[in-house]
PDB file of C-alpha atoms in Angstrom:
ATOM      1  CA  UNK A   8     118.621  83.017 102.737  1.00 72.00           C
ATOM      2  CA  UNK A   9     120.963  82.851 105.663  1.00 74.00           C
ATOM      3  CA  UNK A  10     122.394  79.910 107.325  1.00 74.00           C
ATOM      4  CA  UNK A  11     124.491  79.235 110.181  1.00 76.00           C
ATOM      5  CA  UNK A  12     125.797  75.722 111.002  1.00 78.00           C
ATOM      6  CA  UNK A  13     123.835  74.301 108.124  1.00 79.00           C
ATOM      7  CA  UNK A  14     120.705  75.533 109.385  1.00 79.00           C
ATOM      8  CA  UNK A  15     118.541  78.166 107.757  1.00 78.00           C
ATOM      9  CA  UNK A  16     117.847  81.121 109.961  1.00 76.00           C
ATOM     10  CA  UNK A  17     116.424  83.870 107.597  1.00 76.00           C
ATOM     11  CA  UNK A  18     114.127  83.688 104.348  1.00 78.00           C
ATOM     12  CA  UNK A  19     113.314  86.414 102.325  1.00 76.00           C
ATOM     13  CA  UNK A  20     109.725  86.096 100.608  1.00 74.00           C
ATOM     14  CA  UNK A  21     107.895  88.324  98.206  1.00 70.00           C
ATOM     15  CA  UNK A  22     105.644  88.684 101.317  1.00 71.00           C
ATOM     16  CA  UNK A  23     108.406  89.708 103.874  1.00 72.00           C
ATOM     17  CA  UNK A  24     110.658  87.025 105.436  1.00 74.00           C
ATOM     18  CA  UNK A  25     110.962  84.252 108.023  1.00 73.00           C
ATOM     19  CA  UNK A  26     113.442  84.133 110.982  1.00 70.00           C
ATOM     20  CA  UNK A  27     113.834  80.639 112.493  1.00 74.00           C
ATOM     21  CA  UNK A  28     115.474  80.036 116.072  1.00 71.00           C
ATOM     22  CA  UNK A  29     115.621  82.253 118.835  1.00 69.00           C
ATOM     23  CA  UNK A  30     116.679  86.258 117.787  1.00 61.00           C
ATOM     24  CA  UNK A  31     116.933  88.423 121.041  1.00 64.00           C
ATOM     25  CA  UNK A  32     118.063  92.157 121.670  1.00 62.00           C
ATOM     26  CA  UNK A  33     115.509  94.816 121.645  1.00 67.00           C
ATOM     27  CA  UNK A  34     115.631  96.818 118.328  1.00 77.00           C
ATOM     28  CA  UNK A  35     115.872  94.076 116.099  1.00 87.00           C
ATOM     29  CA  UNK A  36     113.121  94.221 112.702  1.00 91.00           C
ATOM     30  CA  UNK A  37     111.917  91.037 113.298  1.00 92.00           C
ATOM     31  CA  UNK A  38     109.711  90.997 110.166  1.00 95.00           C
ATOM     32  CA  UNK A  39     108.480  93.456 107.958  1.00 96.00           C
ATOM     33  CA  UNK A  40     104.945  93.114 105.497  1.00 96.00           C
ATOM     34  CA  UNK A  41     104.411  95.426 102.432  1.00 94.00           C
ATOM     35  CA  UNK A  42     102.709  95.623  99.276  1.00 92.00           C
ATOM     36  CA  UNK A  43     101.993  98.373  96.440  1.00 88.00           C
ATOM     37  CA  UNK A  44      99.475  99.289  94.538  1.00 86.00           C
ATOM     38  CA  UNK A  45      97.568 101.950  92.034  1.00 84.00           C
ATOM     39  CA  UNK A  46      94.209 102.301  93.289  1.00 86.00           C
ATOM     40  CA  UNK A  47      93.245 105.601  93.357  1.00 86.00           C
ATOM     41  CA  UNK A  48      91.427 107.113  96.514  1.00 87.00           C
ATOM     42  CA  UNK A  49      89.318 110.911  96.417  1.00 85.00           C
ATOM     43  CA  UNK A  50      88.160 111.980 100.011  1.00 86.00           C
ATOM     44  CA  UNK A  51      84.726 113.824 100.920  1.00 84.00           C
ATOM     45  CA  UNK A  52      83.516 115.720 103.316  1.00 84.00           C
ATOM     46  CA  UNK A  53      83.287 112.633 105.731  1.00 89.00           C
ATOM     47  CA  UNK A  54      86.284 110.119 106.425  1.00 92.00           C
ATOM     48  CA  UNK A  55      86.671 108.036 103.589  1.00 92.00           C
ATOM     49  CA  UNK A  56      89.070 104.957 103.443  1.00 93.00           C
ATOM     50  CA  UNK A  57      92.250 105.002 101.544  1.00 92.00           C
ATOM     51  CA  UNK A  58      92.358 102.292  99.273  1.00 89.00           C
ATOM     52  CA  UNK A  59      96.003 101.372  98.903  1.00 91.00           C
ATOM     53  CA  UNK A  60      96.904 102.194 103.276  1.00 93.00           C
ATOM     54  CA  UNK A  61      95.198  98.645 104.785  1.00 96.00           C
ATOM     55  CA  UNK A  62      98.010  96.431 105.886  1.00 97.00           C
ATOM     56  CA  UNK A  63      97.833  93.060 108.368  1.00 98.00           C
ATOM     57  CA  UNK A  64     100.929  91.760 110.618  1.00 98.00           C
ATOM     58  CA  UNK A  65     100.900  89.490 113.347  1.00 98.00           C
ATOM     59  CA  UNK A  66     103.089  90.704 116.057  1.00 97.00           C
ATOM     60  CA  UNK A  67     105.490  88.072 117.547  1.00 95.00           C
ATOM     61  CA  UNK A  68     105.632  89.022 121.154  1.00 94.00           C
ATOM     62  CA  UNK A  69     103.033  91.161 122.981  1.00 96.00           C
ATOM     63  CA  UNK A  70     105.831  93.800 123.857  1.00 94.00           C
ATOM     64  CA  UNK A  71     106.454  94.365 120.491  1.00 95.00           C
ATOM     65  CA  UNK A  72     106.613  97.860 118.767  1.00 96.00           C
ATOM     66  CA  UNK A  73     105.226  98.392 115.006  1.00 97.00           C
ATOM     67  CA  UNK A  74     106.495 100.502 112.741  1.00 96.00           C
ATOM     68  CA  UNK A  75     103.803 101.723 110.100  1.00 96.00           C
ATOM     69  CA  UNK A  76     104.850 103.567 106.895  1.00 95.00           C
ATOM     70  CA  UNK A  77     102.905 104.862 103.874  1.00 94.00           C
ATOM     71  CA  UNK A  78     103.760 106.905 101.055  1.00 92.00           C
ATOM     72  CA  UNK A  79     102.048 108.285  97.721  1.00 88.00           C
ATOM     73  CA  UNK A  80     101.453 111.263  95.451  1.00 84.00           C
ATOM     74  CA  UNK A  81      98.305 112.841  94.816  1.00 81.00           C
ATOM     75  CA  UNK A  82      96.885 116.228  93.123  1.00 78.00           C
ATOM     76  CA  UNK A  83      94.822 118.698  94.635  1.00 75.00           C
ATOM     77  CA  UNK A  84      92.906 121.568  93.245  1.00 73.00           C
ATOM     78  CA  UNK A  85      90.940 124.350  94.862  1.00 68.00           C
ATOM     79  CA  UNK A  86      90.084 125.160  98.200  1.00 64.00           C
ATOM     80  CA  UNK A  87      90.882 121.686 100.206  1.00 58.00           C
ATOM     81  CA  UNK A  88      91.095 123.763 103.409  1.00 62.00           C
ATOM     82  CA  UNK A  89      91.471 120.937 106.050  1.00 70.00           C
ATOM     83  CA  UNK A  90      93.188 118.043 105.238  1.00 79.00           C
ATOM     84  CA  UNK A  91      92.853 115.503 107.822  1.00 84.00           C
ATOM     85  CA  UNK A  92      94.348 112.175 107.963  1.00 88.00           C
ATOM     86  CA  UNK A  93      93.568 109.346 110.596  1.00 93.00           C
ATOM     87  CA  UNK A  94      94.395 105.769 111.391  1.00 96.00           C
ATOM     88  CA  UNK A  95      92.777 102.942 112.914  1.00 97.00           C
ATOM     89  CA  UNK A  96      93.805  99.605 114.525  1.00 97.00           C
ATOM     90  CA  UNK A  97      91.438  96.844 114.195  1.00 94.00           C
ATOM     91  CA  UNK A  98      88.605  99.566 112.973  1.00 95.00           C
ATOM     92  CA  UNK A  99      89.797 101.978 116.247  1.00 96.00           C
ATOM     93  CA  UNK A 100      90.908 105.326 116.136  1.00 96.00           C
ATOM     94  CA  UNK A 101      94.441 105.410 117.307  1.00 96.00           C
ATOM     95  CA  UNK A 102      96.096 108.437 115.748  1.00 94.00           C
ATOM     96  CA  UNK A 103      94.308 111.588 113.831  1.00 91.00           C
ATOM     97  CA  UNK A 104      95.877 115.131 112.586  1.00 86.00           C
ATOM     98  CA  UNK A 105      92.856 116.939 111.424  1.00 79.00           C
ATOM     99  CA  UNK A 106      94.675 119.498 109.911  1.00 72.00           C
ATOM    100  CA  UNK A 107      97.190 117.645 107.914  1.00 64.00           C
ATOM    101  CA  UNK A 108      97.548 120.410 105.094  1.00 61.00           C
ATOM    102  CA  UNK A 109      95.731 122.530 102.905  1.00 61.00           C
ATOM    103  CA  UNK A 110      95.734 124.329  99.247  1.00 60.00           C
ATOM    104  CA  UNK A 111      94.147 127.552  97.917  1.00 64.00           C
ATOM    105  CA  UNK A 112      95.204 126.817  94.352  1.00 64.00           C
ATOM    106  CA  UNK A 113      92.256 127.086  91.716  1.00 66.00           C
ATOM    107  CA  UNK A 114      94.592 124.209  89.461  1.00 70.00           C
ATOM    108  CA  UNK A 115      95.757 120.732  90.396  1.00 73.00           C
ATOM    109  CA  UNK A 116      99.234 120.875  91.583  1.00 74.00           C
ATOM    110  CA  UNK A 117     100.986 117.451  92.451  1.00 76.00           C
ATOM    111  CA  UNK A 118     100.728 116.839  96.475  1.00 74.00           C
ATOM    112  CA  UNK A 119     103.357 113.853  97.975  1.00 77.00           C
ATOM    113  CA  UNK A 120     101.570 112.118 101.154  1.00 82.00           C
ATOM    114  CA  UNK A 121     103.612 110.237 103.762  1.00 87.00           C
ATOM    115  CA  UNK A 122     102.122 108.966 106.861  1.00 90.00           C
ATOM    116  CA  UNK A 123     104.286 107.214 109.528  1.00 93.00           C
ATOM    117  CA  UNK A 124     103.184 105.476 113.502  1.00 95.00           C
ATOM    118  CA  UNK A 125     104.799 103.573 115.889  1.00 95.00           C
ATOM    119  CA  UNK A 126     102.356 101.551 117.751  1.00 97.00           C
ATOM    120  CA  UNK A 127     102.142  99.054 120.674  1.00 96.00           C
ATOM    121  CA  UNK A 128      99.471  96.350 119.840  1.00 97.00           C
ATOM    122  CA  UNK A 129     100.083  94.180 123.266  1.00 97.00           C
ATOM    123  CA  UNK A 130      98.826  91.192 120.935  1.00 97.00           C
ATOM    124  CA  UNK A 131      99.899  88.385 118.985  1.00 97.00           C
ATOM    125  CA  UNK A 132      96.633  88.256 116.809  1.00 98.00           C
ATOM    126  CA  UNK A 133      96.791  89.303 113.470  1.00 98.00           C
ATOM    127  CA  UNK A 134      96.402  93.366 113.405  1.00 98.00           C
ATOM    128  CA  UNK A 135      95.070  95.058 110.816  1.00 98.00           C
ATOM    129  CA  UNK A 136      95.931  99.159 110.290  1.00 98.00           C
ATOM    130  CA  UNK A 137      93.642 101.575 107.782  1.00 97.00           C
ATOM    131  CA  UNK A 138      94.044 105.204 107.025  1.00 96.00           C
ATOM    132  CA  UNK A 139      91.124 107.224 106.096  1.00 95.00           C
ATOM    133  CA  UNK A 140      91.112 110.938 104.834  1.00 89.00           C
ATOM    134  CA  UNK A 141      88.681 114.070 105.294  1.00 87.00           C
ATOM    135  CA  UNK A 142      88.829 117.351 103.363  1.00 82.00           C
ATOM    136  CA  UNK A 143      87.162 120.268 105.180  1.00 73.00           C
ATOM    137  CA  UNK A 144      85.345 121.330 101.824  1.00 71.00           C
ATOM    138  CA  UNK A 145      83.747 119.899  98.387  1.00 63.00           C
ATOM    139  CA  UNK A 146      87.456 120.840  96.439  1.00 67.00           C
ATOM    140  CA  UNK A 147      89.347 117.641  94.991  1.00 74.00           C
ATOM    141  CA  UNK A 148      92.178 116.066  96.776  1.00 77.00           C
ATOM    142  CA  UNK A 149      93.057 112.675  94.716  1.00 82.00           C
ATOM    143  CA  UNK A 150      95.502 110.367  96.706  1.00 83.00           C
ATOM    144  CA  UNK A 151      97.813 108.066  94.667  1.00 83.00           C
ATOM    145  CA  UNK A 152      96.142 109.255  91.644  1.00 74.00           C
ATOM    146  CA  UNK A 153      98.291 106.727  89.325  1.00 63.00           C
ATOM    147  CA  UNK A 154      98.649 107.464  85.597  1.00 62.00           C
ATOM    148  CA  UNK A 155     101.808 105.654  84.148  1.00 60.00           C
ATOM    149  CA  UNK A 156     102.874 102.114  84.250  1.00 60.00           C
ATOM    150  CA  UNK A 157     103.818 101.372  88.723  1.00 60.00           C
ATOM    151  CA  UNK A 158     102.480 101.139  91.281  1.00 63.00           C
ATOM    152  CA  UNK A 159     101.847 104.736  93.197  1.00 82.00           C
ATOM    153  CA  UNK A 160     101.495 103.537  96.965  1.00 89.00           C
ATOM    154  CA  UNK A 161     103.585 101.338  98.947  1.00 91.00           C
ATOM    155  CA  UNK A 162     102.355 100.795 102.352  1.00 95.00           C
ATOM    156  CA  UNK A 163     104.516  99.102 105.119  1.00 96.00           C
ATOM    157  CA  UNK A 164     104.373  97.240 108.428  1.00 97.00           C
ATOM    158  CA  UNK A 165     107.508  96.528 110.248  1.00 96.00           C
ATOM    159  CA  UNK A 166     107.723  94.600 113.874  1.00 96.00           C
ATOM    160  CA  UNK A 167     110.656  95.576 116.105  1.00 94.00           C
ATOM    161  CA  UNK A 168     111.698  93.852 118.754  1.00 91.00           C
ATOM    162  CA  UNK A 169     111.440  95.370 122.187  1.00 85.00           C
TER     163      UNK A 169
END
């Protein structure tokens, strides 16, 4: 918590935080949403959602900027020849790299997978952001394929201030 003049200004959560009063200046993080988890998620052919990359924030200004972050490991093993990653916005496309990597490798071999956005809602609605993946052939790509005792995926929304 942070106070000034006996009034509380920030609160930390397990959720994010809360600012209270009036916080100008563009650049600011005004709040920030995460979570982590272990479910596991193994792409086809077609775009299949990733488990552990849905997150919800609800802007606080329409000018707004929102910083999106994921991270995981994975395995892959044979010939995943087109990775390709995308991510939607309220179920629309907004960003897609269909080539996002590949392997030729006949055994699994440990893959790390880090996606990061910047995007302009223009709302004040609650957003929601998904990833889904695509692998180019039948091969086996396994994101946040968690074996141990944490969590393998932390996904993160943060708003700035513009």
């Amino acid at each position: 918590e942070l106070y000034y003049n006996d009034s509380k200004k920030l609160e930390t959560t397990s959720a994010g935080g809360t600012l209270t009063g009036t916080w100008t200046g563009a650049g600011k993080v005004l709040q920030v949403v995460y979570s982590t988890a272990t479910t596991s998620t193994y792409p086809t052919t077609s775009w299949t959602s990733i488990a552990t990359g849905t997150i919800s924030i609800t802007p606080s200004s329409t000018s707004s900027k929102i910083l999106y972050v994921y991270n995981t490991g994975g395995l892959l093993s044979g010939t995943v020849n087109a990775m390709g990653i995308r991510m939607k916005r309220a179920g629309t496309v907004i960003r897609t790299i269909d080539r996002w990597g590949y392997n030729t490798n006949s055994s699994w071999i440990p893959g790390w997978f880090t996606f990061t956005y910047i995007d302009t809602p223009s709302t004040t609605s609650s957003v929601q952001y998904t990833l889904e993946g695509i692998e180019g052939s039948s091969a086996g790509w396994e994101i946040n394929d968690s074996v141990g005792t944490g969590p393998g995926a932390m996904v993160m929304a943060m708003e700035i201030g513009v």
